[in-house]
PDB file of C-alpha atoms in Angstrom:
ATOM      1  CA  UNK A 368       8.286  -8.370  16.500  1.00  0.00           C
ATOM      2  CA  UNK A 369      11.332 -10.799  17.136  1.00  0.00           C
ATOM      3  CA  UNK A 370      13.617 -11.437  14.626  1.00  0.00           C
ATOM      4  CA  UNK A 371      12.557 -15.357  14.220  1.00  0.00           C
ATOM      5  CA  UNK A 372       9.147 -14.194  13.500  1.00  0.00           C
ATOM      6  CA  UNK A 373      10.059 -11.696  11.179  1.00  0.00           C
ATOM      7  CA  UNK A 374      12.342 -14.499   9.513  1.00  0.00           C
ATOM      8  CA  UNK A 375       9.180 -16.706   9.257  1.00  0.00           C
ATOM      9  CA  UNK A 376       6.699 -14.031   7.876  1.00  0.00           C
ATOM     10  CA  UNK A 377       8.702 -13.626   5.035  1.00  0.00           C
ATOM     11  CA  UNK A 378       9.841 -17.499   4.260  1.00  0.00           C
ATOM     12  CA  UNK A 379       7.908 -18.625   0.984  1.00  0.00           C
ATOM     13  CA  UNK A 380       4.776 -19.859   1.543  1.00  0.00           C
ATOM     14  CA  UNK A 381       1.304 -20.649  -0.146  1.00  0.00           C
ATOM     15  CA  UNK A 382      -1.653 -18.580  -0.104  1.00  0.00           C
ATOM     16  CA  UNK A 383      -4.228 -18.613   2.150  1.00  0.00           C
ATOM     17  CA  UNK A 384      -7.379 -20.014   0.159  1.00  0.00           C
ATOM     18  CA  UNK A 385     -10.459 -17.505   0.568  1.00  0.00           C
ATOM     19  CA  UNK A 386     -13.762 -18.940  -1.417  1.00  0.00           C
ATOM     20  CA  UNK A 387     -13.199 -21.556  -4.127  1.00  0.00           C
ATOM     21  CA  UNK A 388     -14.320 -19.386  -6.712  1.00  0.00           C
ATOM     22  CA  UNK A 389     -12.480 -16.556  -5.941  1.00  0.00           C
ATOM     23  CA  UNK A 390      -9.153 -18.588  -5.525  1.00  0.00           C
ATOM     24  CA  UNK A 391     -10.148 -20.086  -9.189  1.00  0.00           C
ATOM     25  CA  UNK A 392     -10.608 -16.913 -10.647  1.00  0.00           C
ATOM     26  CA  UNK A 393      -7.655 -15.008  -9.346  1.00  0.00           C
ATOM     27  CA  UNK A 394      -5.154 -18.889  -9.880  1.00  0.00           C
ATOM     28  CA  UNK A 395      -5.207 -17.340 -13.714  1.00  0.00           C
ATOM     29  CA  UNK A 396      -3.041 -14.183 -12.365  1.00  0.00           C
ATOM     30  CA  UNK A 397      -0.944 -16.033  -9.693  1.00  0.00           C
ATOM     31  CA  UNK A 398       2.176 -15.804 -11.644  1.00  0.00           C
ATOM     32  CA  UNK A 399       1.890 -11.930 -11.575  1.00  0.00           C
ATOM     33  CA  UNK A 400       2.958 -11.206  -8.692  1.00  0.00           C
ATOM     34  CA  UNK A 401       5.937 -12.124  -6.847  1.00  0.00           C
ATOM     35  CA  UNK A 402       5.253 -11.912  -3.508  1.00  0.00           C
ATOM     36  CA  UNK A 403       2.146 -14.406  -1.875  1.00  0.00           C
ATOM     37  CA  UNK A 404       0.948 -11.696   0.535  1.00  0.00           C
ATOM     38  CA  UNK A 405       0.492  -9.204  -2.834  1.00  0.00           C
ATOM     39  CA  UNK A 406      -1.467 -12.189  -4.640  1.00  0.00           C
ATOM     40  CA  UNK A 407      -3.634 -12.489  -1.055  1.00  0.00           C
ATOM     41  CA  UNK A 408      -4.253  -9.206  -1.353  1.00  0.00           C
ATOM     42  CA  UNK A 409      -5.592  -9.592  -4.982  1.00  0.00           C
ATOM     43  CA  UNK A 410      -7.714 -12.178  -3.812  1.00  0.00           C
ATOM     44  CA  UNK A 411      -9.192 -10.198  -0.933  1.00  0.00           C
ATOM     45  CA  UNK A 412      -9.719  -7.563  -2.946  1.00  0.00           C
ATOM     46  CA  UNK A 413     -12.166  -9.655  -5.157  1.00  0.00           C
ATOM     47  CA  UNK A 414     -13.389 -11.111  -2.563  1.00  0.00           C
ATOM     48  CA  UNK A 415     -14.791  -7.924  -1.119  1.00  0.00           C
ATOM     49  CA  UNK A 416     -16.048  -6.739  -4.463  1.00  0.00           C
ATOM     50  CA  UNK A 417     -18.425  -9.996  -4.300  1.00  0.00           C
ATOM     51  CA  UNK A 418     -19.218  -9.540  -0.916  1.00  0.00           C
ATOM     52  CA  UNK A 419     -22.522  -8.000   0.356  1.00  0.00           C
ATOM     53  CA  UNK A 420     -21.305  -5.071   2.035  1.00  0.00           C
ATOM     54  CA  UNK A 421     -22.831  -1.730   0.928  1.00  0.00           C
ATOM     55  CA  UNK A 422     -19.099   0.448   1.039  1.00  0.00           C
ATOM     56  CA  UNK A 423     -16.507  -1.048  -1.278  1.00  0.00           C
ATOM     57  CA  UNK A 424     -13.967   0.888   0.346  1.00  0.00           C
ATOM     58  CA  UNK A 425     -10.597  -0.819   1.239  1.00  0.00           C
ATOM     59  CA  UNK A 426     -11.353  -0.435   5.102  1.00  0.00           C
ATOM     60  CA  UNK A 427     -14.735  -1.934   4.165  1.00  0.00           C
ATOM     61  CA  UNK A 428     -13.259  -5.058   2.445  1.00  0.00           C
ATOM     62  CA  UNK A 429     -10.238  -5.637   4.914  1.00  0.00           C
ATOM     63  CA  UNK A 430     -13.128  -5.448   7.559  1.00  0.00           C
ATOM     64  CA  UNK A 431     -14.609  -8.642   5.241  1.00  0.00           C
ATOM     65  CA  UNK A 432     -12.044 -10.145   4.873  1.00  0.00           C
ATOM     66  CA  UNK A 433     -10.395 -10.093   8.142  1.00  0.00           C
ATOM     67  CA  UNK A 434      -7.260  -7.883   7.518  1.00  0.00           C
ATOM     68  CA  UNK A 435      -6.595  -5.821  10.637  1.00  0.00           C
ATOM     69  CA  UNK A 436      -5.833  -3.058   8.768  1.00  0.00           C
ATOM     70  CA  UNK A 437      -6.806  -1.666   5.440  1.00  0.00           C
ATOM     71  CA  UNK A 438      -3.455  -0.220   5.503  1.00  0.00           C
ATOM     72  CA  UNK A 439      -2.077  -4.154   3.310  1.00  0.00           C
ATOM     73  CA  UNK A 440      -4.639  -3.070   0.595  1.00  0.00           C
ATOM     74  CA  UNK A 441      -3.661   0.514   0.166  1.00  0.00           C
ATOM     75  CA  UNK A 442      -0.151  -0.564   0.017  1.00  0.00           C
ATOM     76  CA  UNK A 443      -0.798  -3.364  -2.645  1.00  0.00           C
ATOM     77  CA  UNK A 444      -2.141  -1.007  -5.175  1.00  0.00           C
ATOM     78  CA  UNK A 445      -0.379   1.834  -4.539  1.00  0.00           C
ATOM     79  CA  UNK A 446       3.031   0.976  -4.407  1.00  0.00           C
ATOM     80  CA  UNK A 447       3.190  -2.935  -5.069  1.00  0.00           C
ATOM     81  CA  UNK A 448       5.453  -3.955  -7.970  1.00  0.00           C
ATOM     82  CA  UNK A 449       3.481  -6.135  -9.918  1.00  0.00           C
ATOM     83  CA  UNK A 450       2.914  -5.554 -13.359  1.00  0.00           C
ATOM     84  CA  UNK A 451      -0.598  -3.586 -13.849  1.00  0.00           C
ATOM     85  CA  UNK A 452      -0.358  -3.874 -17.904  1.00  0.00           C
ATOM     86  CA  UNK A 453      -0.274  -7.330 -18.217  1.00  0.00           C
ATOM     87  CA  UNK A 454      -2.993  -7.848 -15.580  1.00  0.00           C
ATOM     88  CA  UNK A 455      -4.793  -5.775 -17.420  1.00  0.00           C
ATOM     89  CA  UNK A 456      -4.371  -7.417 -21.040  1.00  0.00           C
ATOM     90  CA  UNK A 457      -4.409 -10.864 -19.539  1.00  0.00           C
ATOM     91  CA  UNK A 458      -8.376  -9.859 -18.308  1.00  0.00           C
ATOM     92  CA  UNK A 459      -8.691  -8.010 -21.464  1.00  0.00           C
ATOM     93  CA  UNK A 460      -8.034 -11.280 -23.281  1.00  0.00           C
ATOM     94  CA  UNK A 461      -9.973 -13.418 -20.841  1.00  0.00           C
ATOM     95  CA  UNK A 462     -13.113 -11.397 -21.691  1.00  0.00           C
ATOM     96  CA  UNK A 463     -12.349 -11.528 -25.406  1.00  0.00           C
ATOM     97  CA  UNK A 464     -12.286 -15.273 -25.315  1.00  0.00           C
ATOM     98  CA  UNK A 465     -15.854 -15.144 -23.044  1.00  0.00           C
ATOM     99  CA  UNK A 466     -17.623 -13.126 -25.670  1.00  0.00           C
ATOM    100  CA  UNK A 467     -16.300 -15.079 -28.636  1.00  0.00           C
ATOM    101  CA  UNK A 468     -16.676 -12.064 -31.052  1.00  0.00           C
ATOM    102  CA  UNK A 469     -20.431 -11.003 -29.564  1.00  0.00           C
ATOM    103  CA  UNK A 470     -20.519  -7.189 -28.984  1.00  0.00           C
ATOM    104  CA  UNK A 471     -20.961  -5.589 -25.777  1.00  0.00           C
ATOM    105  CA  UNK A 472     -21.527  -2.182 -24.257  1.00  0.00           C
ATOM    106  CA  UNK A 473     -19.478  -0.939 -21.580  1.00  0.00           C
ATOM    107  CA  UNK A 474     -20.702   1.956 -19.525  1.00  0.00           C
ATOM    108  CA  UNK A 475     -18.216   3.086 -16.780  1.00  0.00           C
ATOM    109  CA  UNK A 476     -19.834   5.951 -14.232  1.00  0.00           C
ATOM    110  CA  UNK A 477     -17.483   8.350 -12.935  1.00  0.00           C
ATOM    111  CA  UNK A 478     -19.268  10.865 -12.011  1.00  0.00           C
ATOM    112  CA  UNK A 479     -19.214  10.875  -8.606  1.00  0.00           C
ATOM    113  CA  UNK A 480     -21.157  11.964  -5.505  1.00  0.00           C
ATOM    114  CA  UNK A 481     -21.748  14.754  -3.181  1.00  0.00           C
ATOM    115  CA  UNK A 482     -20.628  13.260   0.556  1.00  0.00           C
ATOM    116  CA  UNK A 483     -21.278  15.048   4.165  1.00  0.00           C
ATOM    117  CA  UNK A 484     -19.925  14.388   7.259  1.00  0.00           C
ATOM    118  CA  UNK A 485     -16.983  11.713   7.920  1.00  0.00           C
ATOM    119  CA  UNK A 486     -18.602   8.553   7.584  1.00  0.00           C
ATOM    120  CA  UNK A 487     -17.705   7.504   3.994  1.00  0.00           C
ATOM    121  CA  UNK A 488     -14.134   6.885   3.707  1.00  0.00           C
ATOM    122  CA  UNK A 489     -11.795   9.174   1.025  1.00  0.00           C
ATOM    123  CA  UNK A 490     -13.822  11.939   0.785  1.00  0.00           C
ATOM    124  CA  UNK A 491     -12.007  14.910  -0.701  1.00  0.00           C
ATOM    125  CA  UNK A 492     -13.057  17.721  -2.064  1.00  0.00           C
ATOM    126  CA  UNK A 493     -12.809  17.294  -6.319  1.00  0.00           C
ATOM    127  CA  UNK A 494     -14.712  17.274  -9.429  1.00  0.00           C
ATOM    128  CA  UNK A 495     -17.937  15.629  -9.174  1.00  0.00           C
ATOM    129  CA  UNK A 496     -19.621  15.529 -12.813  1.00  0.00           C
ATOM    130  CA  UNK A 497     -22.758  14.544 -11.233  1.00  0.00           C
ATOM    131  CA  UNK A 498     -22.494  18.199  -9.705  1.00  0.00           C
ATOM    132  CA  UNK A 499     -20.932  19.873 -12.773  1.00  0.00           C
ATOM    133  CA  UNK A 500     -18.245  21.478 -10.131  1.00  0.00           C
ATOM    134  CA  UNK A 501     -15.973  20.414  -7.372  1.00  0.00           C
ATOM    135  CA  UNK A 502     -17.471  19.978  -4.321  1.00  0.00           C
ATOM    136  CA  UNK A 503     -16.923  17.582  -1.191  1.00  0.00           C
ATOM    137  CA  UNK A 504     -17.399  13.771  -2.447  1.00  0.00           C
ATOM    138  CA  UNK A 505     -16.266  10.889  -3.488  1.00  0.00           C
ATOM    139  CA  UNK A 506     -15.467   9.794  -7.349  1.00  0.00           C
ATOM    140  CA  UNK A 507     -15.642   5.760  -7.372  1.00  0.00           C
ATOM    141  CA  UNK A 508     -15.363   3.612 -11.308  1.00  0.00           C
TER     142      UNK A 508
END
C-alpha cells in the first residue's frame, strides 16, 4: 500500500451505515470507541448476530457483512482499546430502563458441543459440560 493511501485510510471519517436499525441501536455506544473502523466493527458484529446465517462465527459474519477477512473482528475484540465495562453497564442500564422494574429470567448456555472434522471454526479441544469432560468442541454463550 502507498503511503497516500495509507495517509487516507486513517484520516477521520464517518462510518459506513449498515441497516438502519442496527446503526440506531449501536449510535447509543458511538462515543465508546475512538477509532470509526472499531465502532464499524461493533456494528458488523450486530449485524451478523441478526443475520440469518446458521454459524455465528466471526468468519461467518465478516462473510455477511462483506469484510475480506475475519481477521478486523478478531482484532476488535481481542485487542481493541475500547472500554468493555462501560459498554457493558451502559447495556446493563439500557435494559433496566426497557423492563421498568418487571422481572426477568436470564438463562445463559455454556455448555458446549462435541464437534468433528474441520468445518466449524475454533474448535479446540476443552470442557464441554454438555459432555461432563473435555473433549473436541466448541463452547459458544
Amino acid at each position: 500500500m502507498d503511503v497516500e493511501l495509507q495517509i487516507i485510510k486513517h484520516l477521520a471519517r464517518a462510518p459506513h451505515p449498515t441497516v438502519g436499525i442496527i446503526d440506531e441501536y449501536c449510535a447509543e455506544y458511538k462515543d465508546l470507541f475512538k477509532e470509526v473502523r472499531n465502532y464499524e466493527c461493533f456494528k458488523y458484529l450486530h449485524l451478523g448476530i441478526i443475520s440469518t446465517i446458521k454459524r455465528k462465527s466471526l468468519p461467518e459474519i465478516a462473510k455477511v457483512v462483506s469484510i475480506n477477512s475475519a481477521q478486523s473482528l478478531h482484532h476488535f475484540i481481542a485487542n481493541s482499546d475500547w472500554p468493555v465495562g462501560k459498554l457493558k453497564q451502559r447495556r446493563l442500564n439500557k435494559l433496566k430502563k426497557q423492563l421498568d422494574g418487571r422481572a426477568i429470567t436470564l438463562v445463559i448456555d455454556e455448555t458446549g458441543d462435541r464437534k468433528k472434522g474441520k468445518k466449524t471454526d475454533y474448535v479446540a479441544r476443552q470442557y464441554l459440560g454438555s459432555v461432563g469432560k473435555v473433549d473436541n468442541g466448541i463452547v459458544s454463550v
